[in-house]
Coordinates of C-alpha atoms in Angstrom, one line a residue:
X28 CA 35.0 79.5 137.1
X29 CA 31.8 81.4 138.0
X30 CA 31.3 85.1 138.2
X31 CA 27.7 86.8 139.6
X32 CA 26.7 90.2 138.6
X33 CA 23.8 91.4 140.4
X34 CA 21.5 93.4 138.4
X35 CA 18.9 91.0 138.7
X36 CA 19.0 89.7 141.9
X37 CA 21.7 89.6 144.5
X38 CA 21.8 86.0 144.5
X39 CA 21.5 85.0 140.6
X40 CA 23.9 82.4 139.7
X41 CA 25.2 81.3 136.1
X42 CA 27.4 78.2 135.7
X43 CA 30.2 78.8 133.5
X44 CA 32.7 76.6 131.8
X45 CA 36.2 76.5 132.6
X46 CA 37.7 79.7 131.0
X47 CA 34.7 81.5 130.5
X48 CA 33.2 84.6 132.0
X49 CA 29.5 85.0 132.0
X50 CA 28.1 88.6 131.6
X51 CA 24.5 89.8 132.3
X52 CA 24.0 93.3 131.9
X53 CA 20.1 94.3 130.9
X54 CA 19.0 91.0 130.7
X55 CA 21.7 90.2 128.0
X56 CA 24.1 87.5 128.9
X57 CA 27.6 87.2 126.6
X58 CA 29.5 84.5 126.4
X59 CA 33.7 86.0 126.9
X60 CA 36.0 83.3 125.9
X61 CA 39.4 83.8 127.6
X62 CA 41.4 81.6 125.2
X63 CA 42.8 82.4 122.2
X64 CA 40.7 85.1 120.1
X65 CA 42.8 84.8 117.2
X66 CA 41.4 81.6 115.9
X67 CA 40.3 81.7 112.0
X68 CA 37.0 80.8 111.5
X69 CA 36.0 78.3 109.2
X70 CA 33.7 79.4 106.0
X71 CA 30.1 78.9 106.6
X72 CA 28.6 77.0 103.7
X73 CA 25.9 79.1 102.3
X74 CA 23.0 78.2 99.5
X75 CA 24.3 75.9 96.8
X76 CA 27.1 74.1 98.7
X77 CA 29.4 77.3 98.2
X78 CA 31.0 78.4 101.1
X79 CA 31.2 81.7 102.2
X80 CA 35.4 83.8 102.4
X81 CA 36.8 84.1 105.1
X82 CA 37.3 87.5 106.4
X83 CA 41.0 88.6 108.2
X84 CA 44.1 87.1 108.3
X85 CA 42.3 83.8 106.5
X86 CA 41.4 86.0 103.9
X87 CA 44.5 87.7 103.0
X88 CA 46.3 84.2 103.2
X89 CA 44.3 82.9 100.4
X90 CA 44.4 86.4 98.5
X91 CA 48.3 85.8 98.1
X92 CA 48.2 82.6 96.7
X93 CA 45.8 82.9 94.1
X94 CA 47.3 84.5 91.1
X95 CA 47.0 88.1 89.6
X96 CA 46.0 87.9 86.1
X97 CA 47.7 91.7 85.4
X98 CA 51.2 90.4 86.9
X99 CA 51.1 87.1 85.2
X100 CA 50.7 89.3 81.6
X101 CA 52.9 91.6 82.5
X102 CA 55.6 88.4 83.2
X103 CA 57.1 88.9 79.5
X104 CA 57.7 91.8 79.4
X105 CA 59.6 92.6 82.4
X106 CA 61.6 89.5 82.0
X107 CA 62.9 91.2 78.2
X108 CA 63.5 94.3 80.5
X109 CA 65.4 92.6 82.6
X110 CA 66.9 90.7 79.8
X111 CA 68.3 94.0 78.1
X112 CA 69.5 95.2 81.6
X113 CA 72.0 92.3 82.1
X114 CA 73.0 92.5 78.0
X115 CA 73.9 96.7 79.2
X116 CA 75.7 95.6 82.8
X117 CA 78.0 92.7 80.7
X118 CA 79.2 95.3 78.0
X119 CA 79.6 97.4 80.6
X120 CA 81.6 94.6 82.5
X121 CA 83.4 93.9 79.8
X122 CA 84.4 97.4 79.1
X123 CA 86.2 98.0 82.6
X124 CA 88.1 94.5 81.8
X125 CA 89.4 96.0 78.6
X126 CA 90.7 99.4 80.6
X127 CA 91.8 96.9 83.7
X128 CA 94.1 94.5 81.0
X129 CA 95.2 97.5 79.1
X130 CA 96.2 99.7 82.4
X131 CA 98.1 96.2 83.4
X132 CA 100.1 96.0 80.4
X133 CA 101.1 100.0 81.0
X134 CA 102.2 99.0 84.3
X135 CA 104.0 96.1 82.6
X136 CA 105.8 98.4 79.8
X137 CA 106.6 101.2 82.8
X138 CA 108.5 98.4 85.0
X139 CA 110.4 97.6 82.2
X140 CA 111.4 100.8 80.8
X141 CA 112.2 101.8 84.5
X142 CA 114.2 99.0 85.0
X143 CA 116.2 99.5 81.2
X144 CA 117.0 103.2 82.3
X145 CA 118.4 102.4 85.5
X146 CA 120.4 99.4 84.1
X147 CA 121.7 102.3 81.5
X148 CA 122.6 104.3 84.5
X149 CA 124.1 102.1 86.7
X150 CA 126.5 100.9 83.1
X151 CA 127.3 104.7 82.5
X152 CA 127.5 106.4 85.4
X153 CA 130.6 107.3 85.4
X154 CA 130.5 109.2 81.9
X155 CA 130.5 112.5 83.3
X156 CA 133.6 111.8 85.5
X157 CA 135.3 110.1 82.5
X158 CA 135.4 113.0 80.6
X159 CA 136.9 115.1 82.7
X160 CA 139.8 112.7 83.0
X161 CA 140.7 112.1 79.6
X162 CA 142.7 115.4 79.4
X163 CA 144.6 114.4 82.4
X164 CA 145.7 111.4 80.3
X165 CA 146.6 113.6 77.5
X166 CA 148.8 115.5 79.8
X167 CA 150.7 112.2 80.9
X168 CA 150.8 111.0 77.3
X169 CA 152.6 114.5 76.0
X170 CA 154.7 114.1 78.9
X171 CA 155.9 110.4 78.4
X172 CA 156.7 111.9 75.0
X173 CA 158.4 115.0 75.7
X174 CA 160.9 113.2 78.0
X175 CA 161.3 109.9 75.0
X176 CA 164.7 111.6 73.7
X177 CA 166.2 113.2 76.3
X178 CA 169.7 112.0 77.5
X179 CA 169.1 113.5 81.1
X180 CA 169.6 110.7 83.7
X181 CA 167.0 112.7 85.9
X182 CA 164.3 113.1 83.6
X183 CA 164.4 109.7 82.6
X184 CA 163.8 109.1 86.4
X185 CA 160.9 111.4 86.4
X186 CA 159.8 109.4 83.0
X187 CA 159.0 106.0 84.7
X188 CA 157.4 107.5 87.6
X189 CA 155.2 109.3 85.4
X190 CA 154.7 106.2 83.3
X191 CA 153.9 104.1 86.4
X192 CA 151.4 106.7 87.4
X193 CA 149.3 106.6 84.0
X194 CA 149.2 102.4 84.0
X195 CA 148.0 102.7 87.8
X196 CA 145.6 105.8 86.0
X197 CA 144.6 103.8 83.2
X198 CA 144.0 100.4 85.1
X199 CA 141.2 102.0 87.3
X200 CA 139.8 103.7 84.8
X201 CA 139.5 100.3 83.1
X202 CA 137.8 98.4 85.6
X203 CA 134.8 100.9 85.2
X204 CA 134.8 100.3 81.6
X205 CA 137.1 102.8 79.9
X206 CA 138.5 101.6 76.7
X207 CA 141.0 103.3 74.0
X208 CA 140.2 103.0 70.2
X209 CA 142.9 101.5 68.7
X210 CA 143.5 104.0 65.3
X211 CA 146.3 103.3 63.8
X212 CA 146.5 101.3 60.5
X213 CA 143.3 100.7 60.4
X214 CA 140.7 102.0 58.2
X215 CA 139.1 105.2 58.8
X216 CA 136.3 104.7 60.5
X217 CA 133.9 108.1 60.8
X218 CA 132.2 107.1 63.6
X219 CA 135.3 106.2 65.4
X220 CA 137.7 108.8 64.0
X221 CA 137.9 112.5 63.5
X222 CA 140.2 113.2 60.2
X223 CA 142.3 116.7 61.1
X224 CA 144.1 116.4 57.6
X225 CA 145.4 114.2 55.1
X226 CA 148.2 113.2 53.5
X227 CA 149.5 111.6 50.7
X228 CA 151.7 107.9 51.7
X229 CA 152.4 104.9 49.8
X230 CA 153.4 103.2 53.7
X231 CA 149.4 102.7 54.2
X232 CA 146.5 101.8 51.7
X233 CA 144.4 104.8 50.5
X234 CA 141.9 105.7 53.3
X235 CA 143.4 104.6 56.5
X236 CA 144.8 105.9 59.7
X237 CA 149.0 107.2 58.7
X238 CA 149.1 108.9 62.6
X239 CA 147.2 109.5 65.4
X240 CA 147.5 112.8 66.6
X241 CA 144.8 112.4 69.7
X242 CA 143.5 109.2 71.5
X243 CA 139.9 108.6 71.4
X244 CA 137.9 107.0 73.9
X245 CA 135.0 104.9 74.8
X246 CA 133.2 103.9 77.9
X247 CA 132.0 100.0 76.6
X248 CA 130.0 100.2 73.5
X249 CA 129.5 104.2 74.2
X250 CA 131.9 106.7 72.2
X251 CA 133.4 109.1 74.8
X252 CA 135.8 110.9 72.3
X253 CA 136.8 110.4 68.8
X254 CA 140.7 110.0 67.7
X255 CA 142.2 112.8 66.1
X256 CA 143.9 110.7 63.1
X257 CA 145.6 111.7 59.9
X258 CA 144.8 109.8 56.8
X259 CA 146.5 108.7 54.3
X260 CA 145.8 109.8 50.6
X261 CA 147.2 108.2 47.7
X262 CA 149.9 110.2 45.8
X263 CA 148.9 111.0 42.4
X264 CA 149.6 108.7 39.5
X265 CA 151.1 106.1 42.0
X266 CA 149.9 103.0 42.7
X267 CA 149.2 102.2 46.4
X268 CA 150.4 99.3 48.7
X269 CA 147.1 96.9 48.7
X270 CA 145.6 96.1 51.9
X271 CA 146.1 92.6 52.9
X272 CA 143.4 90.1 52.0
X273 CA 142.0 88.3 55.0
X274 CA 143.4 84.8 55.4
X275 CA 141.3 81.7 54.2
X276 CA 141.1 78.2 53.1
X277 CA 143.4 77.9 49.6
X278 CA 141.4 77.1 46.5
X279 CA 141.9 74.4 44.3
X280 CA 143.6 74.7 41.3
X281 CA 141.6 74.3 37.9
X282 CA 141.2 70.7 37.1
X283 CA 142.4 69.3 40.6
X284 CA 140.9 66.6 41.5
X285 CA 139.2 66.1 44.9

């Protein structure tokens, strides 16, 4: 590649290498490169066999490798910093596990208590219904009664129809769980029973049922309605009927042999 510049002569000529632009302005002549500009320079030795730095990107290249004395001092104590940072952030960790397992076994005790309550529903939920219908079977019970003794062929008609009507009454009612407590003869139980007087019998021991003047009800293991009994009472200076002893294996006589 050649280039002329005339300010010496119209004609002067200077050879130039390949890539290279030769420059004479004022009797000065500057070598431009057109390759690559960006090409480090290697250190000049200077007196003594040292070698002079680099300057640029050379230079900041070897600036990052060599160590800093201030950071490497500083190392031990920003690594107990950091050390006491990650001691805080695990208690802190550990804190949001405890709430997380404790909020799951809330959740737990809530799905189960929800679930018990509706179970308890679904068993009783025809309590409030119940009620209302245990004075219609009061009304057929005093009616059965009323017509026991009477001699009239038509009333004794009307009798079984009524009777047929409470067993259809009281078979429905069962199937959702109604039960009657069965009072008579048996001891008075207060949490069963409802005493409306006493009265003095040698027929029944001391302290039980003599007559039930109401039925009481239950709907399973639930008491709708106590039984209106009567108890017996022991007359005074009488001895009373014992109650009979429950049934069981006989003992062996003194002296039997096995």
């Amino acid at each position: 590649m050649r280039c002329t510049l005339g300010l010496l002569g119209p004609n002067w000529l200077l050879p130039a290498a390949p890539g290279e632009v030769i420059l004479m302005v004022c009797g000065v002549v500057k070598n431009m490169s057109t390759t690559d500009q960006t090409k480090p320079v290697a250190p000049r030795e200077v007196a003594g066999g040292a070698t002079e730095p680099t300057s640029g990107c050379a230079a900041g290249a070897a600036a990052q490798v060599q160590p800093c004395p201030e950071s490497a001092s500083a190392a031990p104590g920003a690594a107990a910093v950091d050390i006491e940072a990650l001691k805080a952030q695990a208690a802190k960790a550990q804190e949001y596990l405890d709430r997380l397992l404790r909020t799951a076994a809330d959740f737990d005790n809530f799905k189960k208590r929800v679930a018990r309550e509706r179970a308890e529903a679904a068993k009783y939920m025809y309590q409030p219904l119940l009620v209302k219908l245990l004075p219609v079977l009061d009304n057929l019970e005093n009616a059965l009664a009323a017509a026991d003794h009477s001699p009239d062929a038509n009333v004794q008609a009307l009798r079984q129809g009524v009777s047929l009507i409470q067993q259809q009454l009281k078979t429905a009612l069962s199937e959702v769980g109604l039960e009657e407590i069965d009072a008579l003869d048996q001891k008075f139980d207060p949490h069963l029973h409802e005493a409306v007087g006493h009265q003095e019998t040698t027929e029944v021991p001391d302290g039980h049922v003599l007559r039930q003047v109401r039925k009481g009800y239950k709907l399973r293991d639930r008491l709708l309605r106590p039984a209106s009994v009567v108890v017996a009472k022991a007359p005074a200076g009488q001895p009373q009927p014992a109650a009979t002893p429950p049934t069981g294996p006989a003992e062996p006589a003194p002296g039997a042999s096995g």
